[in-house]
mmCIF file of N, CA and C in Angstrom:
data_model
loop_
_atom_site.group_PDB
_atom_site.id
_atom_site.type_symbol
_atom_site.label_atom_id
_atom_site.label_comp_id
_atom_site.label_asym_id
_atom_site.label_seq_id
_atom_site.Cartn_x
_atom_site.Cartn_y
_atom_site.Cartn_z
ATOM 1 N N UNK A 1 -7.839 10.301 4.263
ATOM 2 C CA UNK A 1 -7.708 9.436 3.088
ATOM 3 C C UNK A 1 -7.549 10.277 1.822
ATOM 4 N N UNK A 2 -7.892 11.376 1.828
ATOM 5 C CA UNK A 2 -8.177 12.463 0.148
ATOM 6 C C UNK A 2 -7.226 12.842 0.187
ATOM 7 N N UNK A 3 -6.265 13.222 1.738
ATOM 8 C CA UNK A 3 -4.898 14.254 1.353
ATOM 9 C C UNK A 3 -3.742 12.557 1.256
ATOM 10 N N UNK A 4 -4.040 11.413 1.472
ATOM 11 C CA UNK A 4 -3.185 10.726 0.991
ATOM 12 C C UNK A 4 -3.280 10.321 0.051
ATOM 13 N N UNK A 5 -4.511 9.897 -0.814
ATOM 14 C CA UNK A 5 -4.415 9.755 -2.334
ATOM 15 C C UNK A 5 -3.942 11.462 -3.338
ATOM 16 N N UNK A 6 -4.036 12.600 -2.421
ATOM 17 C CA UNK A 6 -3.549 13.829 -3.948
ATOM 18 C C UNK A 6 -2.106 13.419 -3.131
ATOM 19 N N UNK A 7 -1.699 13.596 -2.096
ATOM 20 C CA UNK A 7 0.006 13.015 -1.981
ATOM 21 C C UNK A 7 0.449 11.537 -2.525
ATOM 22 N N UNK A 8 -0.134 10.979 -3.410
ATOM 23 C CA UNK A 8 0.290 9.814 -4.159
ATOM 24 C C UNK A 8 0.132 10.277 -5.554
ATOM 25 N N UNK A 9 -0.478 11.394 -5.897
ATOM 26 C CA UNK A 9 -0.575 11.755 -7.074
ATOM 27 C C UNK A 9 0.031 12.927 -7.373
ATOM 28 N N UNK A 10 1.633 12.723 -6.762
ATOM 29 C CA UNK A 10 2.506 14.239 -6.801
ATOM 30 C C UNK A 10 2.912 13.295 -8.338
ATOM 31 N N UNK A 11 3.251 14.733 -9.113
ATOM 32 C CA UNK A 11 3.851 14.632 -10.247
ATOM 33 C C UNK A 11 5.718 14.374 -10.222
ATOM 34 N N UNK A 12 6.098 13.418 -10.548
ATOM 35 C CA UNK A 12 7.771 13.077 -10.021
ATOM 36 C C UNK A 12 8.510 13.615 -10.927
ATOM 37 N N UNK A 13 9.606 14.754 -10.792
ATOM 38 C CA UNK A 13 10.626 14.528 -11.859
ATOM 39 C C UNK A 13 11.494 13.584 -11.960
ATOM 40 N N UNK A 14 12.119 13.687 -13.178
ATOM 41 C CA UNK A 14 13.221 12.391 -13.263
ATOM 42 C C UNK A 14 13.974 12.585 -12.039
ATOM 43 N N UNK A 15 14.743 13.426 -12.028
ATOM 44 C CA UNK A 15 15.745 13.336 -10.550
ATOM 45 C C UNK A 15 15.134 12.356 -9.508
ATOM 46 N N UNK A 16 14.015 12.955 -8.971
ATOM 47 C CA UNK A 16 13.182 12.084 -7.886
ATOM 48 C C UNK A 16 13.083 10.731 -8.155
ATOM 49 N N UNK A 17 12.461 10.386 -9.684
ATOM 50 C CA UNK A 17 12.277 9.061 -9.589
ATOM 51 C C UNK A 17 13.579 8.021 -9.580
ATOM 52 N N UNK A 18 14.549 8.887 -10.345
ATOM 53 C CA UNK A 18 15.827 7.812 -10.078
ATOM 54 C C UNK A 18 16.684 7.342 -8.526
ATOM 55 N N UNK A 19 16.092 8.623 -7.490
ATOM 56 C CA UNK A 19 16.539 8.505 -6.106
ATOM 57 C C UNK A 19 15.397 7.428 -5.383
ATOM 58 N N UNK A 20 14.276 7.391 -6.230
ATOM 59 C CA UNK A 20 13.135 6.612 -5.579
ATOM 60 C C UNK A 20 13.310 5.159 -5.875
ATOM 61 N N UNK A 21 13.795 5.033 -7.379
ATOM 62 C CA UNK A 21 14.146 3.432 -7.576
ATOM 63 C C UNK A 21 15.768 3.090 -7.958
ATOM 64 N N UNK A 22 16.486 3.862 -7.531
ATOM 65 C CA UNK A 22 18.277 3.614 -7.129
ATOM 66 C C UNK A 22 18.534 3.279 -8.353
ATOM 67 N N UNK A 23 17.959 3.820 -9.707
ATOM 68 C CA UNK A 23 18.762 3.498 -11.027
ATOM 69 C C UNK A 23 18.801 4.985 -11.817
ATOM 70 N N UNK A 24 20.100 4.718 -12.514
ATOM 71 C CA UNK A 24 20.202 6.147 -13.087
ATOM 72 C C UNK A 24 19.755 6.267 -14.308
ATOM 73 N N UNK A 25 19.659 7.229 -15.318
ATOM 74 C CA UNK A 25 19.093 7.652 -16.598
ATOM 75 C C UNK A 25 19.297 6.400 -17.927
ATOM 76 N N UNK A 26 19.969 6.204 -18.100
ATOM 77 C CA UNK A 26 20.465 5.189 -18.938
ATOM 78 C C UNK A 26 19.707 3.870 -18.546
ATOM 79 N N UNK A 27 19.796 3.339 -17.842
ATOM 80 C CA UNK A 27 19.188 2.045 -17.239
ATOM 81 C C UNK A 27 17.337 2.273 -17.572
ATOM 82 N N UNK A 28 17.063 3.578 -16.523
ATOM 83 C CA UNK A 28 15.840 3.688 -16.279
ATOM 84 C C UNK A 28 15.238 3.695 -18.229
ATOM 85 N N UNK A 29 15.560 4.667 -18.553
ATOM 86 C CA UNK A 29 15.495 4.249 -20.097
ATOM 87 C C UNK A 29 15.331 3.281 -21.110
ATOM 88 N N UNK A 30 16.712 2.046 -20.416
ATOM 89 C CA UNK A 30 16.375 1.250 -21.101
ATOM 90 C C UNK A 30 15.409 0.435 -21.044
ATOM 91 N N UNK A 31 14.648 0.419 -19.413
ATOM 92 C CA UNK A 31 13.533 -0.208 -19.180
ATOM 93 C C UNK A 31 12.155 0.310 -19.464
ATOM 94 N N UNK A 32 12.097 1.609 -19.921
ATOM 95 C CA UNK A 32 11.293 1.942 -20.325
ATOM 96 C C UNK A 32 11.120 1.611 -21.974
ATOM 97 N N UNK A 33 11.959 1.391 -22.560
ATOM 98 C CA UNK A 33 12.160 1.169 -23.786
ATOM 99 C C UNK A 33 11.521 -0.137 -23.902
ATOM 100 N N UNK A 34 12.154 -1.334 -22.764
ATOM 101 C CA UNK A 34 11.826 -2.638 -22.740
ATOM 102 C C UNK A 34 10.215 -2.788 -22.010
ATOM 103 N N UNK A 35 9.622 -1.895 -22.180
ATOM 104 C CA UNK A 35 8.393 -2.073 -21.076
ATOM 105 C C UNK A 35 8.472 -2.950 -19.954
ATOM 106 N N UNK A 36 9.289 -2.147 -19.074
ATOM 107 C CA UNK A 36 9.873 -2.768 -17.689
ATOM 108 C C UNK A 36 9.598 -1.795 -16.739
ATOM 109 N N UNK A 37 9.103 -0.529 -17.273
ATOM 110 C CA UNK A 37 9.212 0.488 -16.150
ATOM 111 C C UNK A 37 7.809 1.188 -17.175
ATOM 112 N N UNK A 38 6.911 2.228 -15.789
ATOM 113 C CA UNK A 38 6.044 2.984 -16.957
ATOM 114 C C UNK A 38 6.690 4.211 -17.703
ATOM 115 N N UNK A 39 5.670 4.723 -18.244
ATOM 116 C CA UNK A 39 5.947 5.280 -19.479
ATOM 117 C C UNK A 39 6.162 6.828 -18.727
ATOM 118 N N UNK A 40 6.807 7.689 -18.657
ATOM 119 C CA UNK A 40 6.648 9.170 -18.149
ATOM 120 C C UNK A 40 5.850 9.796 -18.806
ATOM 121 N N UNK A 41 4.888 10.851 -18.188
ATOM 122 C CA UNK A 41 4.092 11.755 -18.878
ATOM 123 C C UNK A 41 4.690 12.887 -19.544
ATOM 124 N N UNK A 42 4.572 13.248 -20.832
ATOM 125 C CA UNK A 42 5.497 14.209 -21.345
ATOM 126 C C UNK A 42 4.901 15.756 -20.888
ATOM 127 N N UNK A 43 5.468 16.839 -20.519
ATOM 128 C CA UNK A 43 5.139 18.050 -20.528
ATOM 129 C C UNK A 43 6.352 18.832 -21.209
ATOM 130 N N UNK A 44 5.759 19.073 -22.579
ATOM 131 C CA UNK A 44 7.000 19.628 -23.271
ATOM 132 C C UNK A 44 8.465 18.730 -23.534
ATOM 133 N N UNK A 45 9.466 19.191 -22.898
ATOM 134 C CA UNK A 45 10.609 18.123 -23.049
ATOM 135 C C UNK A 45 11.275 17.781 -21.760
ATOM 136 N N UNK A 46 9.952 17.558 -21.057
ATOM 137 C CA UNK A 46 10.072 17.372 -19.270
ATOM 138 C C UNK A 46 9.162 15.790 -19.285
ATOM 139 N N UNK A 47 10.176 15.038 -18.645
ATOM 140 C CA UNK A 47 9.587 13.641 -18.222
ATOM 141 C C UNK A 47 8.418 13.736 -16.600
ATOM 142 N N UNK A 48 7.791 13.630 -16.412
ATOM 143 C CA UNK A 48 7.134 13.542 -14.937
ATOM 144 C C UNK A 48 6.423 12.113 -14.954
ATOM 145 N N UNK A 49 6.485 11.206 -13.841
ATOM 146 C CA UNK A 49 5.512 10.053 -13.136
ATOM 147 C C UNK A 49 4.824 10.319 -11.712
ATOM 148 N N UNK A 50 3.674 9.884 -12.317
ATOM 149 C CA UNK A 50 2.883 10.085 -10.964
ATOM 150 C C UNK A 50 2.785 9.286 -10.033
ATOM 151 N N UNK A 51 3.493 9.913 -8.914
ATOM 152 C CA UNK A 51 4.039 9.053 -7.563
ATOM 153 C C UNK A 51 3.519 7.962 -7.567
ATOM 154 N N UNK A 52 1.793 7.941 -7.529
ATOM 155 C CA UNK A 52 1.203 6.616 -7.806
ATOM 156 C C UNK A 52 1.554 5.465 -8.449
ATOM 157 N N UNK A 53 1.993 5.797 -9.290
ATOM 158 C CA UNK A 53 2.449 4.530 -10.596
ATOM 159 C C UNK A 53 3.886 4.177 -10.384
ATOM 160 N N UNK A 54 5.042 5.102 -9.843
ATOM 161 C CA UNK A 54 6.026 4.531 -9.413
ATOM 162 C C UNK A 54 5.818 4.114 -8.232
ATOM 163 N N UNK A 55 4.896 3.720 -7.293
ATOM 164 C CA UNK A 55 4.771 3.277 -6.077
ATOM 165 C C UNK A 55 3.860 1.731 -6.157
ATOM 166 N N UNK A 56 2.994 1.907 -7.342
ATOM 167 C CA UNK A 56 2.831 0.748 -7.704
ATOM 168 C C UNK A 56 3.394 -0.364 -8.245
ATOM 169 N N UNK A 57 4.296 0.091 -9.232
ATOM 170 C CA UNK A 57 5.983 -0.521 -9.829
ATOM 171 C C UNK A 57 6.634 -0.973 -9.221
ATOM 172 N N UNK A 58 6.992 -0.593 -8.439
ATOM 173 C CA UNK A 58 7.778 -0.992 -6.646
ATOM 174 C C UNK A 58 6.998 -2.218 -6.186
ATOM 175 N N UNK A 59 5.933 -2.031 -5.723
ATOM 176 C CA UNK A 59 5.237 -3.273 -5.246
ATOM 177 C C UNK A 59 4.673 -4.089 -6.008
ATOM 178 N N UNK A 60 4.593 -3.847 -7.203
ATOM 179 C CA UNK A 60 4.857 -5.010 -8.202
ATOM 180 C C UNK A 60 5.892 -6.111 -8.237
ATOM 181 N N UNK A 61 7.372 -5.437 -7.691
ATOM 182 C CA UNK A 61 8.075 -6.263 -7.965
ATOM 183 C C UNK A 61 8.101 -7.891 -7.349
ATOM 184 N N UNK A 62 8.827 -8.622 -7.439
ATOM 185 C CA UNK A 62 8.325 -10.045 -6.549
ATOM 186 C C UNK A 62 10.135 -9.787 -6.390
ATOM 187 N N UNK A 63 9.451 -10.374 -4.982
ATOM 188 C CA UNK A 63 11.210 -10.689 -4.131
ATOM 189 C C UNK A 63 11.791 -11.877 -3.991
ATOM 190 N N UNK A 64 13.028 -11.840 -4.497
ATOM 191 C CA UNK A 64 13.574 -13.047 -4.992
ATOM 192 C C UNK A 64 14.078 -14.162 -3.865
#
């Protein structure tokens, strides 16, 4: 259970997260803008999300 919660708490770069939710930079942006998506953690002028929170986002969604 401990090595699957620190493997839910990998730090994501953008690349990753846009292959994880099939939208590219522009989009993902604008939903972050629209508080539709979370917020990335800044390190310097590096975006990162923690796997956790884009995995929760995901199953947030409701299926239509």
């Amino acid at each position: 259970e401990y090595i699957m919660e620190a493997l839910m708490d990998t730090l994501l770069k953008e690349t990753e997260v846009y292959k994880i939710v099939g939208f590219k930079k522009s989009k993902l942006e604008r939903m972050i803008a629209a508080k539709e998506f979370p917020k990335p953690i800044k390190f310097g002028n590096r975006n990162r999300w923690k796997q956790s929170t884009v995995i929760e986002w995901i199953n947030s969604l409701e299926v239509a």
